[in-house]
PDB file of C-alpha atoms (C1' of nucleotides) in Angstrom:
ATOM      1  CA  MET A   1     101.633  48.688  -3.836  1.00 30.00           C
ATOM      2  CA  GLU A   2     104.003  44.914  -3.612  1.00 31.00           C
ATOM      3  CA  SER A   3     107.174  45.186  -5.189  1.00 31.00           C
ATOM      4  CA  GLY A   4     107.102  41.921  -6.967  1.00 29.00           C
ATOM      5  CA  ARG A   5     104.152  43.223  -9.294  1.00 32.00           C
ATOM      6  CA  LEU A   6     103.776  45.922 -10.464  1.00 33.00           C
ATOM      7  CA  PHE A   7     100.002  46.624 -12.103  1.00 35.00           C
ATOM      8  CA  PHE A   8      98.686  48.379 -15.313  1.00 36.00           C
ATOM      9  CA  ASN A   9      96.298  51.078 -14.276  1.00 38.00           C
ATOM     10  CA  PRO A  10      93.875  52.316 -17.191  1.00 35.00           C
ATOM     11  CA  SER A  11      92.908  55.443 -15.948  1.00 34.00           C
ATOM     12  CA  THR A  12      96.213  57.073 -16.077  1.00 31.00           C
ATOM     13  CA  CYS A  13      98.434  54.866 -18.649  1.00 31.00           C
ATOM     14  CA  GLN A  14      95.740  52.494 -20.759  1.00 31.00           C
ATOM     15  CA  GLY A  15      97.344  50.978 -23.389  1.00 30.00           C
ATOM     16  CA  ASN A  16     100.689  51.675 -22.661  1.00 27.00           C
ATOM     17  CA  MET A  17     101.782  48.799 -20.382  1.00 31.00           C
ATOM     18  CA  LEU A  18     104.902  47.107 -21.483  1.00 29.00           C
ATOM     19  CA  TYR A  19     103.384  43.228 -21.703  1.00 30.00           C
ATOM     20  CA  LEU A  20     106.177  40.926 -20.609  1.00 30.00           C
ATOM     21  CA  GLY A  21     106.116  37.125 -21.032  1.00 28.00           C
ATOM     22  CA  ASN A  22     102.599  35.877 -19.604  1.00 32.00           C
ATOM     23  CA  GLY A  23     100.544  39.350 -19.696  1.00 32.00           C
ATOM     24  CA  GLU A  24     101.058  39.019 -15.816  1.00 35.00           C
ATOM     25  CA  SER A  25     103.709  41.640 -15.009  1.00 33.00           C
ATOM     26  CA  PHE A  26     103.115  45.483 -16.599  1.00 34.00           C
ATOM     27  CA  PHE A  27     106.025  47.884 -16.510  1.00 30.00           C
ATOM     28  CA  ARG A  28     104.750  51.302 -16.010  1.00 28.00           C
ATOM     29  CA  GLY A  29     107.498  53.577 -15.976  1.00 28.00           C
ATOM     30  CA  ALA A  30     109.516  57.044 -18.011  1.00 28.00           C
ATOM     31  CA  ARG A  31     108.939  55.050 -21.705  1.00 27.00           C
ATOM     32  CA  THR A  32     105.297  54.321 -20.112  1.00 29.00           C
ATOM     33  CA  MET A  33     104.670  58.251 -19.535  1.00 29.00           C
ATOM     34  CA  ILE A  34     106.108  60.359 -22.663  1.00 28.00           C
ATOM     35  CA  SER A  35     104.517  57.009 -24.641  1.00 31.00           C
ATOM     36  CA  MET A  36     100.396  58.094 -22.780  1.00 31.00           C
ATOM     37  CA  GLU A  37     100.435  61.149 -24.552  1.00 30.00           C
ATOM     38  CA  GLU A  38     100.866  60.161 -27.885  1.00 30.00           C
ATOM     39  CA  THR A  39      97.559  57.372 -27.442  1.00 31.00           C
ATOM     40  CA  SER A  40      95.802  59.397 -24.456  1.00 30.00           C
ATOM     41  CA  LYS A  41      93.204  59.461 -27.398  1.00 30.00           C
ATOM     42  CA  LYS A  42      92.965  55.961 -27.689  1.00 29.00           C
ATOM     43  CA  ARG A  43      89.979  53.404 -25.820  1.00 32.00           C
ATOM     44  CA  PRO A  44      92.063  51.199 -23.510  1.00 34.00           C
ATOM     45  CA  PHE A  45      92.572  47.520 -23.898  1.00 34.00           C
ATOM     46  CA  PHE A  46      90.689  47.294 -27.414  1.00 35.00           C
ATOM     47  CA  SER A  47      93.074  48.277 -29.738  1.00 33.00           C
ATOM     48  CA  LEU A  48      93.876  44.656 -31.009  1.00 34.00           C
ATOM     49  CA  GLN A  49      90.316  43.852 -32.477  1.00 36.00           C
ATOM     50  CA  GLU A  50      88.447  47.646 -33.523  1.00 37.00           C
ATOM     51  CA  GLU A  51      85.746  45.336 -35.204  1.00 34.00           C
ATOM     52  CA  LEU A  52      84.426  44.264 -31.793  1.00 37.00           C
ATOM     53  CA  TYR A  53      83.373  47.946 -30.632  1.00 37.00           C
ATOM     54  CA  ASP A  54      80.475  50.450 -32.037  1.00 40.00           C
ATOM     55  CA  GLU A  55      83.816  53.118 -32.982  1.00 40.00           C
ATOM     56  CA  GLU A  56      81.153  55.842 -32.759  1.00 40.00           C
ATOM     57  CA  TYR A  57      80.217  55.162 -29.180  1.00 39.00           C
ATOM     58  CA  TYR A  58      83.777  54.360 -27.810  1.00 41.00           C
ATOM     59  CA  ASP A  59      85.405  57.383 -29.601  1.00 42.00           C
ATOM     60  CA  GLU A  60      83.193  59.479 -27.483  1.00 41.00           C
ATOM     61  CA  GLN A  61      83.896  58.033 -24.179  1.00 40.00           C
ATOM     62  CA  SER A  62      86.377  59.890 -22.214  1.00 45.00           C
ATOM     63  CA  PRO A  63      89.888  57.439 -22.578  1.00 50.00           C
ATOM     64  CA  GLU A  64      90.234  57.491 -18.459  1.00 56.00           C
ATOM     65  CA  LYS A  65      86.862  55.679 -17.836  1.00 69.00           C
ATOM     66  CA  LYS A  66      86.391  51.908 -17.227  1.00 78.00           C
ATOM     67  CA  ARG A  67      85.162  49.641 -20.291  1.00 85.00           C
ATOM     68  CA  ARG A  68      83.462  46.878 -19.987  1.00 93.00           C
ATOM     69  CA  LEU A  69      83.122  44.591 -22.304  1.00 95.00           C
ATOM     70  CA  THR A  70      81.316  43.315 -25.309  1.00 95.00           C
ATOM     71  CA  PRO A  71      78.667  40.520 -24.856  1.00 95.00           C
ATOM     72  CA  GLU A  72      80.904  39.102 -27.640  1.00 94.00           C
ATOM     73  CA  GLN A  73      83.608  38.861 -25.659  1.00 95.00           C
ATOM     74  CA  VAL A  74      82.213  37.540 -22.214  1.00 96.00           C
ATOM     75  CA  HIS A  75      80.128  35.484 -24.127  1.00 95.00           C
ATOM     76  CA  MET A  76      83.655  33.641 -25.732  1.00 95.00           C
ATOM     77  CA  LEU A  77      85.564  34.331 -22.226  1.00 96.00           C
ATOM     78  CA  GLU A  78      81.853  32.807 -19.800  1.00 96.00           C
ATOM     79  CA  LYS A  79      82.339  29.483 -22.503  1.00 95.00           C
ATOM     80  CA  SER A  80      85.895  29.186 -21.730  1.00 95.00           C
ATOM     81  CA  PHE A  81      85.477  29.199 -17.795  1.00 95.00           C
ATOM     82  CA  GLU A  82      83.045  26.768 -18.637  1.00 93.00           C
ATOM     83  CA  THR A  83      85.482  24.433 -19.881  1.00 92.00           C
ATOM     84  CA  GLU A  84      87.481  25.312 -17.664  1.00 92.00           C
ATOM     85  CA  ASN A  85      87.808  27.409 -14.368  1.00 91.00           C
ATOM     86  CA  LYS A  86      91.335  28.316 -13.800  1.00 91.00           C
ATOM     87  CA  LEU A  87      93.424  29.443 -16.842  1.00 92.00           C
ATOM     88  CA  GLU A  88      96.894  28.208 -16.920  1.00 92.00           C
ATOM     89  CA  PRO A  89      99.012  30.759 -19.081  1.00 93.00           C
ATOM     90  CA  GLU A  90      98.621  29.491 -22.729  1.00 92.00           C
ATOM     91  CA  ARG A  91      95.319  29.819 -22.490  1.00 94.00           C
ATOM     92  CA  LYS A  92      95.086  33.050 -20.923  1.00 95.00           C
ATOM     93  CA  THR A  93      97.453  34.558 -24.444  1.00 94.00           C
ATOM     94  CA  GLN A  94      95.414  32.011 -26.799  1.00 94.00           C
ATOM     95  CA  LEU A  95      92.239  33.894 -25.046  1.00 95.00           C
ATOM     96  CA  ALA A  96      93.579  37.447 -24.602  1.00 95.00           C
ATOM     97  CA  LYS A  97      94.511  37.406 -28.817  1.00 94.00           C
ATOM     98  CA  LYS A  98      91.173  36.241 -29.334  1.00 94.00           C
ATOM     99  CA  LEU A  99      89.098  38.856 -27.887  1.00 95.00           C
ATOM    100  CA  GLY A 100      91.069  41.444 -28.271  1.00 94.00           C
ATOM    101  CA  LEU A 101      92.105  42.588 -24.549  1.00 94.00           C
ATOM    102  CA  GLN A 102      95.001  42.125 -22.611  1.00 93.00           C
ATOM    103  CA  PRO A 103      96.284  38.771 -20.868  1.00 94.00           C
ATOM    104  CA  ARG A 104      95.998  40.185 -18.021  1.00 94.00           C
ATOM    105  CA  GLN A 105      92.147  41.443 -18.045  1.00 95.00           C
ATOM    106  CA  VAL A 106      91.530  37.579 -18.876  1.00 96.00           C
ATOM    107  CA  ALA A 107      93.058  36.846 -15.763  1.00 96.00           C
ATOM    108  CA  VAL A 108      90.987  39.096 -13.764  1.00 96.00           C
ATOM    109  CA  TRP A 109      87.985  38.336 -15.333  1.00 97.00           C
ATOM    110  CA  PHE A 110      88.556  34.806 -14.797  1.00 97.00           C
ATOM    111  CA  GLN A 111      89.429  35.784 -11.007  1.00 96.00           C
ATOM    112  CA  ASN A 112      85.947  38.198 -10.535  1.00 96.00           C
ATOM    113  CA  ARG A 113      84.296  34.974 -12.428  1.00 96.00           C
ATOM    114  CA  ARG A 114      85.137  32.136  -9.509  1.00 96.00           C
ATOM    115  CA  ALA A 115      84.333  34.522  -7.405  1.00 95.00           C
ATOM    116  CA  ARG A 116      81.053  35.618  -8.306  1.00 94.00           C
ATOM    117  CA  TRP A 117      80.640  31.290  -9.041  1.00 94.00           C
ATOM    118  CA  LYS A 118      81.518  30.851  -5.177  1.00 92.00           C
ATOM    119  CA  THR A 119      79.190  33.073  -3.614  1.00 90.00           C
ATOM    120  CA  LYS A 120      75.851  31.538  -5.896  1.00 91.00           C
ATOM    121  CA  GLN A 121      77.168  28.167  -4.498  1.00 90.00           C
ATOM    122  CA  LEU A 122      76.956  29.239  -0.701  1.00 89.00           C
ATOM    123  CA  GLU A 123      73.637  31.135  -1.953  1.00 88.00           C
ATOM    124  CA  ARG A 124      73.010  27.515  -2.474  1.00 88.00           C
ATOM    125  CA  ASP A 125      74.437  25.990  -0.155  1.00 90.00           C
ATOM    126  CA  TYR A 126      72.915  27.565   2.728  1.00 88.00           C
ATOM    127  CA  ASP A 127      69.558  27.722   0.967  1.00 89.00           C
ATOM    128  CA  LEU A 128      70.088  23.478   1.275  1.00 90.00           C
ATOM    129  CA  LEU A 129      70.846  24.084   4.280  1.00 91.00           C
ATOM    130  CA  LYS A 130      67.392  25.378   5.418  1.00 90.00           C
ATOM    131  CA  SER A 131      65.404  23.737   3.754  1.00 92.00           C
ATOM    132  CA  SER A 132      67.699  20.537   5.247  1.00 93.00           C
ATOM    133  CA  TYR A 133      66.766  22.131   8.559  1.00 94.00           C
ATOM    134  CA  ASP A 134      63.392  23.102   7.987  1.00 94.00           C
ATOM    135  CA  SER A 135      61.890  20.061   8.227  1.00 95.00           C
ATOM    136  CA  LEU A 136      64.119  17.989  10.496  1.00 96.00           C
ATOM    137  CA  LEU A 137      62.457  20.540  12.826  1.00 96.00           C
ATOM    138  CA  ALA A 138      59.311  19.910  11.512  1.00 96.00           C
ATOM    139  CA  ASN A 139      59.970  15.959  12.154  1.00 96.00           C
ATOM    140  CA  TYR A 140      61.249  17.168  15.818  1.00 96.00           C
ATOM    141  CA  ASP A 141      57.650  18.806  16.466  1.00 96.00           C
ATOM    142  CA  SER A 142      55.526  15.474  15.333  1.00 96.00           C
ATOM    143  CA  ILE A 143      57.761  13.123  17.453  1.00 97.00           C
ATOM    144  CA  VAL A 144      57.377  15.540  20.307  1.00 97.00           C
ATOM    145  CA  LYS A 145      53.875  16.022  19.822  1.00 97.00           C
ATOM    146  CA  GLU A 146      53.661  11.706  19.622  1.00 97.00           C
ATOM    147  CA  ASN A 147      54.893  11.995  22.828  1.00 97.00           C
ATOM    148  CA  GLU A 148      52.501  14.165  24.399  1.00 96.00           C
ATOM    149  CA  LYS A 149      49.919  11.788  23.103  1.00 96.00           C
ATOM    150  CA  LEU A 150      51.159   8.393  24.619  1.00 97.00           C
ATOM    151  CA  LYS A 151      52.529  10.160  27.118  1.00 97.00           C
ATOM    152  CA  SER A 152      48.258  11.334  28.236  1.00 96.00           C
ATOM    153  CA  GLU A 153      46.983   7.732  27.341  1.00 96.00           C
ATOM    154  CA  VAL A 154      49.819   6.192  29.599  1.00 96.00           C
ATOM    155  CA  ALA A 155      48.099   7.859  32.052  1.00 96.00           C
ATOM    156  CA  SER A 156      44.759   7.493  31.575  1.00 95.00           C
ATOM    157  CA  LEU A 157      45.159   3.922  30.897  1.00 95.00           C
ATOM    158  CA  THR A 158      47.097   3.719  34.146  1.00 95.00           C
ATOM    159  CA  GLU A 159      43.977   5.570  35.831  1.00 94.00           C
ATOM    160  CA  LYS A 160      41.739   3.676  34.244  1.00 93.00           C
ATOM    161  CA  LEU A 161      43.746   0.173  35.691  1.00 92.00           C
ATOM    162  CA  GLN A 162      43.914   1.255  39.412  1.00 92.00           C
ATOM    163  CA  ALA A 163      39.991   2.012  39.497  1.00 91.00           C
ATOM    164  CA  LYS A 164      40.065  -1.485  38.081  1.00 88.00           C
ATOM    165  CA  ASP A 165      42.192  -2.805  40.307  1.00 86.00           C
ATOM    166  CA  ALA A 166      40.456  -1.417  43.211  1.00 86.00           C
ATOM    167  CA  THR A 167      37.492  -3.082  43.028  1.00 83.00           C
ATOM    168  CA  ALA A 168      38.783  -6.571  41.807  1.00 76.00           C
ATOM    169  CA  GLU A 169      39.912  -9.148  43.819  1.00 62.00           C
ATOM    170  CA  PRO A 170      43.582  -9.098  44.917  1.00 59.00           C
ATOM    171  CA  VAL A 171      45.001 -11.773  42.263  1.00 52.00           C
ATOM    172  CA  VAL A 172      48.451  -9.901  41.733  1.00 49.00           C
ATOM    173  CA  SER A 173      50.448 -11.658  43.787  1.00 46.00           C
ATOM    174  CA  GLN A 174      50.452 -14.741  42.462  1.00 46.00           C
ATOM    175  CA  LYS A 175      51.580 -13.255  39.757  1.00 45.00           C
ATOM    176  CA  VAL A 176      54.628 -11.999  40.951  1.00 43.00           C
ATOM    177  CA  GLU A 177      55.907 -15.264  41.662  1.00 44.00           C
ATOM    178  CA  LEU A 178      56.725 -16.014  38.612  1.00 42.00           C
ATOM    179  CA  LEU A 179      58.432 -13.168  37.291  1.00 43.00           C
ATOM    180  CA  PRO A 180      61.861 -12.707  37.453  1.00 44.00           C
ATOM    181  CA  VAL A 181      62.141 -10.716  41.427  1.00 39.00           C
ATOM    182  CA  GLU A 182      66.159  -9.551  41.293  1.00 39.00           C
ATOM    183  CA  THR A 183      66.285  -7.701  38.105  1.00 41.00           C
ATOM    184  CA  VAL A 184      62.599  -5.633  38.280  1.00 38.00           C
ATOM    185  CA  SER A 185      62.452  -3.582  40.434  1.00 40.00           C
ATOM    186  CA  SER A 186      59.094  -2.899  42.165  1.00 38.00           C
ATOM    187  CA  THR A 187      58.134  -0.121  41.093  1.00 37.00           C
ATOM    188  CA  GLN A 188      59.250  -1.332  37.072  1.00 40.00           C
ATOM    189  CA  PHE A 189      57.200  -4.760  38.448  1.00 35.00           C
ATOM    190  CA  ASN A 190      54.215  -2.885  39.144  1.00 37.00           C
ATOM    191  CA  VAL A 191      54.598  -0.902  35.668  1.00 36.00           C
ATOM    192  CA  LYS A 192      54.621  -4.106  33.926  1.00 35.00           C
ATOM    193  CA  VAL A 193      51.668  -5.791  35.112  1.00 32.00           C
ATOM    194  CA  GLU A 194      49.666  -3.233  34.998  1.00 32.00           C
ATOM    195  CA  ASP A 195      50.831  -3.190  31.135  1.00 36.00           C
ATOM    196  CA  ARG A 196      50.079  -7.092  30.645  1.00 35.00           C
ATOM    197  CA  LEU A 197      46.902  -6.706  32.300  1.00 30.00           C
ATOM    198  CA  SER A 198      45.945  -3.966  30.459  1.00 33.00           C
ATOM    199  CA  THR A 199      44.003  -4.901  27.483  1.00 32.00           C
ATOM    200  CA  GLY A 200      42.721  -1.227  25.834  1.00 31.00           C
ATOM    201  CA  SER A 201      46.396  -0.926  24.365  1.00 33.00           C
ATOM    202  CA  ALA A 202      49.421  -2.858  23.618  1.00 32.00           C
ATOM    203  CA  GLY A 203      51.919  -0.584  24.005  1.00 32.00           C
ATOM    204  CA  SER A 204      51.465   2.967  26.139  1.00 32.00           C
ATOM    205  CA  ALA A 205      53.588   2.646  28.561  1.00 31.00           C
ATOM    206  CA  VAL A 206      56.693   3.584  26.870  1.00 32.00           C
ATOM    207  CA  VAL A 207      57.378   7.114  27.662  1.00 31.00           C
ATOM    208  CA  ASP A 208      56.264   6.619  31.418  1.00 32.00           C
ATOM    209  CA  GLU A 209      59.128   8.511  33.160  1.00 31.00           C
ATOM    210  CA  ASP A 210      58.664   6.668  36.241  1.00 31.00           C
ATOM    211  CA  ALA A 211      59.884   3.493  34.315  1.00 32.00           C
ATOM    212  CA  PRO A 212      62.622   4.918  31.650  1.00 31.00           C
ATOM    213  CA  GLN A 213      64.031   1.149  32.286  1.00 32.00           C
ATOM    214  CA  LEU A 214      61.585  -0.618  30.063  1.00 30.00           C
ATOM    215  CA  VAL A 215      62.114   1.890  27.059  1.00 31.00           C
ATOM    216  CA  ASP A 216      66.269   1.403  27.118  1.00 32.00           C
ATOM    217  CA  SER A 217      66.443  -1.895  27.561  1.00 31.00           C
ATOM    218  CA  GLY A 218      66.905  -4.008  23.686  1.00 30.00           C
ATOM    219  CA  ASP A 219      63.712  -6.208  24.989  1.00 31.00           C
ATOM    220  CA  SER A 220      61.397  -3.261  23.985  1.00 33.00           C
ATOM    221  CA  TYR A 221      57.518  -4.197  24.559  1.00 29.00           C
ATOM    222  CA  PHE A 222      56.991  -1.924  21.428  1.00 31.00           C
ATOM    223  CA  PRO A 223      58.198  -2.903  18.332  1.00 31.00           C
ATOM    224  CA  ASN A 224      59.365  -0.794  15.986  1.00 35.00           C
ATOM    225  CA  ASP A 225      56.704  -1.689  13.688  1.00 33.00           C
ATOM    226  CA  GLU A 226      53.721  -1.155  15.993  1.00 30.00           C
ATOM    227  CA  TYR A 227      54.762   2.516  16.352  1.00 32.00           C
ATOM    228  CA  PRO A 228      55.627   3.634  12.753  1.00 32.00           C
ATOM    229  CA  GLY A 229      54.234   7.227  13.706  1.00 32.00           C
ATOM    230  CA  CYS A 230      56.405   7.300  16.723  1.00 31.00           C
ATOM    231  CA  VAL A 231      59.574   5.268  15.488  1.00 30.00           C
ATOM    232  CA  CYS A 232      59.789   6.342  11.979  1.00 30.00           C
ATOM    233  CA  PRO A 233      60.593   9.852  12.188  1.00 30.00           C
ATOM    234  CA  ILE A 234      63.255   9.294  14.869  1.00 30.00           C
ATOM    235  CA  ASP A 235      64.489   6.407  12.184  1.00 32.00           C
ATOM    236  CA  GLY A 236      64.624   8.931   8.899  1.00 30.00           C
ATOM    237  CA  ALA A 237      66.234  11.583  11.605  1.00 31.00           C
ATOM    238  CA  GLN A 238      68.705   8.694  13.008  1.00 32.00           C
ATOM    239  CA  SER A 239      69.602   7.489   9.360  1.00 31.00           C
ATOM    240  CA  GLU A 240      70.433  10.837   8.523  1.00 30.00           C
ATOM    241  CA  GLU A 241      73.339  10.948  11.732  1.00 29.00           C
ATOM    242  CA  ASP A 242      74.326   7.091  10.421  1.00 31.00           C
ATOM    243  CA  ASP A 243      75.593   8.026   7.120  1.00 30.00           C
ATOM    244  CA  GLY A 244      77.482  10.977   8.810  1.00 28.00           C
ATOM    245  CA  SER A 245      78.707   9.604  11.084  1.00 29.00           C
ATOM    246  CA  ASP A 246      79.801   6.741   8.912  1.00 30.00           C
ATOM    247  CA  ASP A 247      82.809   8.721   7.772  1.00 31.00           C
ATOM    248  CA  GLY A 248      83.267  10.674  10.577  1.00 29.00           C
ATOM    249  CA  ARG A 249      81.530  13.222   8.545  1.00 32.00           C
ATOM    250  CA  SER A 250      78.682  15.789  10.010  1.00 34.00           C
ATOM    251  CA  TYR A 251      75.066  15.646   9.091  1.00 30.00           C
ATOM    252  CA  PHE A 252      75.615  18.591   6.890  1.00 37.00           C
ATOM    253  CA  SER A 253      78.236  16.921   4.546  1.00 39.00           C
ATOM    254  CA  ASN A 254      75.903  15.024   3.412  1.00 40.00           C
ATOM    255  CA  VAL A 255      73.848  18.415   2.244  1.00 41.00           C
ATOM    256  CA  PHE A 256      77.776  19.490   0.616  1.00 41.00           C
ATOM    257  CA  THR A 257      77.665  15.697  -1.033  1.00 44.00           C
ATOM    258  CA  ALA A 258      74.479  16.358  -2.627  1.00 41.00           C
ATOM    259  CA  THR A 259      74.932  20.086  -3.850  1.00 40.00           C
ATOM    260  CA  GLU A 260      78.104  19.102  -5.656  1.00 40.00           C
ATOM    261  CA  GLN A 261      76.050  16.471  -7.305  1.00 45.00           C
ATOM    262  CA  GLN A 262      73.239  19.267  -8.316  1.00 44.00           C
ATOM    263  CA  HIS A 263      75.714  20.993  -9.869  1.00 43.00           C
ATOM    264  CA  GLU A 264      74.662  22.476 -12.811  1.00 43.00           C
ATOM    265  CA  GLU A 265      78.430  23.179 -14.594  1.00 43.00           C
ATOM    266  CA  PRO A 266      80.915  21.590 -15.356  1.00 42.00           C
ATOM    267  CA  LEU A 267      82.626  22.567 -12.109  1.00 43.00           C
ATOM    268  CA  GLY A 268      84.483  19.381 -10.189  1.00 41.00           C
ATOM    269  CA  TRP A 269      87.091  22.367  -8.988  1.00 44.00           C
ATOM    270  CA  TRP A 270      85.357  23.938  -5.803  1.00 44.00           C
ATOM    271  CA  VAL A 271      86.702  22.468  -2.974  1.00 40.00           C
ATOM    272  CA  TRP A 272      84.632  23.321   0.079  1.00 42.00           C
ATOM    273  CA  SER A 273      87.239  25.492   2.557  1.00 36.00           C
TER     274      SER A 273
ATOM    275  C1'  DT B   1      66.899  63.443 -14.394  1.00 77.26           C
ATOM    276  C1'  DT B   2      68.945  62.237  -9.962  1.00 77.26           C
ATOM    277  C1'  DG B   3      68.838  59.280  -6.442  1.00 77.26           C
ATOM    278  C1'  DT B   4      69.899  54.720  -5.231  1.00 77.26           C
ATOM    279  C1'  DG B   5      70.872  50.341  -4.981  1.00 77.26           C
ATOM    280  C1'  DT B   6      73.658  46.727  -8.569  1.00 77.26           C
ATOM    281  C1'  DT B   7      76.913  44.665 -11.564  1.00 77.26           C
ATOM    282  C1'  DT B   8      81.464  44.286 -13.956  1.00 77.26           C
ATOM    283  C1'  DT B   9      85.975  45.900 -14.248  1.00 77.26           C
ATOM    284  C1'  DA B  10      90.560  46.619 -11.448  1.00 77.26           C
ATOM    285  C1'  DT B  11      93.342  46.976  -7.760  1.00 77.26           C
ATOM    286  C1'  DT B  12      96.082  46.044  -3.631  1.00 77.26           C
ATOM    287  C1'  DG B  13      97.511  42.853  -0.033  1.00 77.26           C
ATOM    288  C1'  DC B  14      98.849  38.808   1.726  1.00 77.26           C
ATOM    289  C1'  DC B  15      99.062  33.960   0.520  1.00 77.26           C
ATOM    290  C1'  DT B  16     101.049  29.197  -1.016  1.00 77.26           C
ATOM    291  C1'  DC B  17     103.028  26.986  -4.455  1.00 77.26           C
ATOM    292  C1'  DC B  18     107.601  25.807  -6.262  1.00 77.26           C
TER     293       DC B  18
ATOM    294  C1'  DG C   1     111.785  35.300  -4.556  1.00 77.26           C
ATOM    295  C1'  DG C   2     108.658  34.632  -8.607  1.00 77.26           C
ATOM    296  C1'  DA C   3     104.143  33.276 -10.349  1.00 77.26           C
ATOM    297  C1'  DG C   4      99.597  33.108  -9.580  1.00 77.26           C
ATOM    298  C1'  DG C   5      94.870  32.428  -6.730  1.00 77.26           C
ATOM    299  C1'  DC C   6      91.825  34.806  -3.300  1.00 77.26           C
ATOM    300  C1'  DA C   7      89.694  38.447  -0.371  1.00 77.26           C
ATOM    301  C1'  DA C   8      88.724  42.543   0.476  1.00 77.26           C
ATOM    302  C1'  DT C   9      87.543  46.730  -2.236  1.00 77.26           C
ATOM    303  C1'  DA C  10      87.287  51.063  -4.889  1.00 77.26           C
ATOM    304  C1'  DA C  11      85.515  52.802  -8.989  1.00 77.26           C
ATOM    305  C1'  DA C  12      83.293  52.778 -13.760  1.00 77.26           C
ATOM    306  C1'  DA C  13      79.133  51.209 -15.510  1.00 77.26           C
ATOM    307  C1'  DC C  14      74.468  50.363 -15.549  1.00 77.26           C
ATOM    308  C1'  DA C  15      69.468  49.322 -14.148  1.00 77.26           C
ATOM    309  C1'  DC C  16      65.237  51.347 -12.357  1.00 77.26           C
ATOM    310  C1'  DA C  17      62.431  53.792  -9.338  1.00 77.26           C
ATOM    311  C1'  DA C  18      60.586  58.582  -8.070  1.00 77.26           C
TER     312       DA C  18
END
DNA sequence: TTGTGTTTTATTGCCTCC
DNA sequence: GGAGGCAATAAAACACAA
């Protein structure tokens, strides 16, 4: 036990503590022990408002036992907690008087109530994060599938084109002169020409591993609005990240912001730490 | 009735603030 | 250094299935 604070132990000296100042400190000494004999048959804590309790029930209880607060007391404490979850000394004494409790009990109740609220809040935050994660995962999966689909499309079109080139007149050499040779490698050139020659799909070589430059360049062959199936999920995911990175916070900061907005209780005091 | 899990009340020790 | 907050914990009270 720390020297600065003396605690009232209801199992040993209930109803016999000396209430000092704001009710946080209790004295347990010789005098307390003497008076304990006189009052050991009384109920702990509840001597100020006897009418709140079922006399018979409580009189039958052993005085050493811990007693629960009555529904009325809990109700009033809950109402007070909703108003303000922190307890300034004046409010604490008022509540204690009103409820027939020791100020220390009121303080303890608020402390425990804050702890319960925090636990619930952590559960809510966890659920929110989990659902966000699940939806991101679903998004990712759909993007991967779309990617695979596009790759196979590119492969089949390339195959068709090569078969067609094998039987056609060699006209490609004429087009080469029209292209900016210094900016296009031979590999890129081949893919580009093939794409432009193809008539089936307007855009398919986007994810060709042999020609990543085409994808990365600002001048994409494939404007976003032509490939909603592929681009939109990415846009959606990135917009989340962008929002989060604006102020240097992670994606999850948004979640917590949303969580805070969802609070049913007026608890602006809660600070995520 | 009893064993077991959960909730509530209270204590303890540490930390921060003034 | 005291007051008060929080985390961890103990222990009583309670709920409930078997």
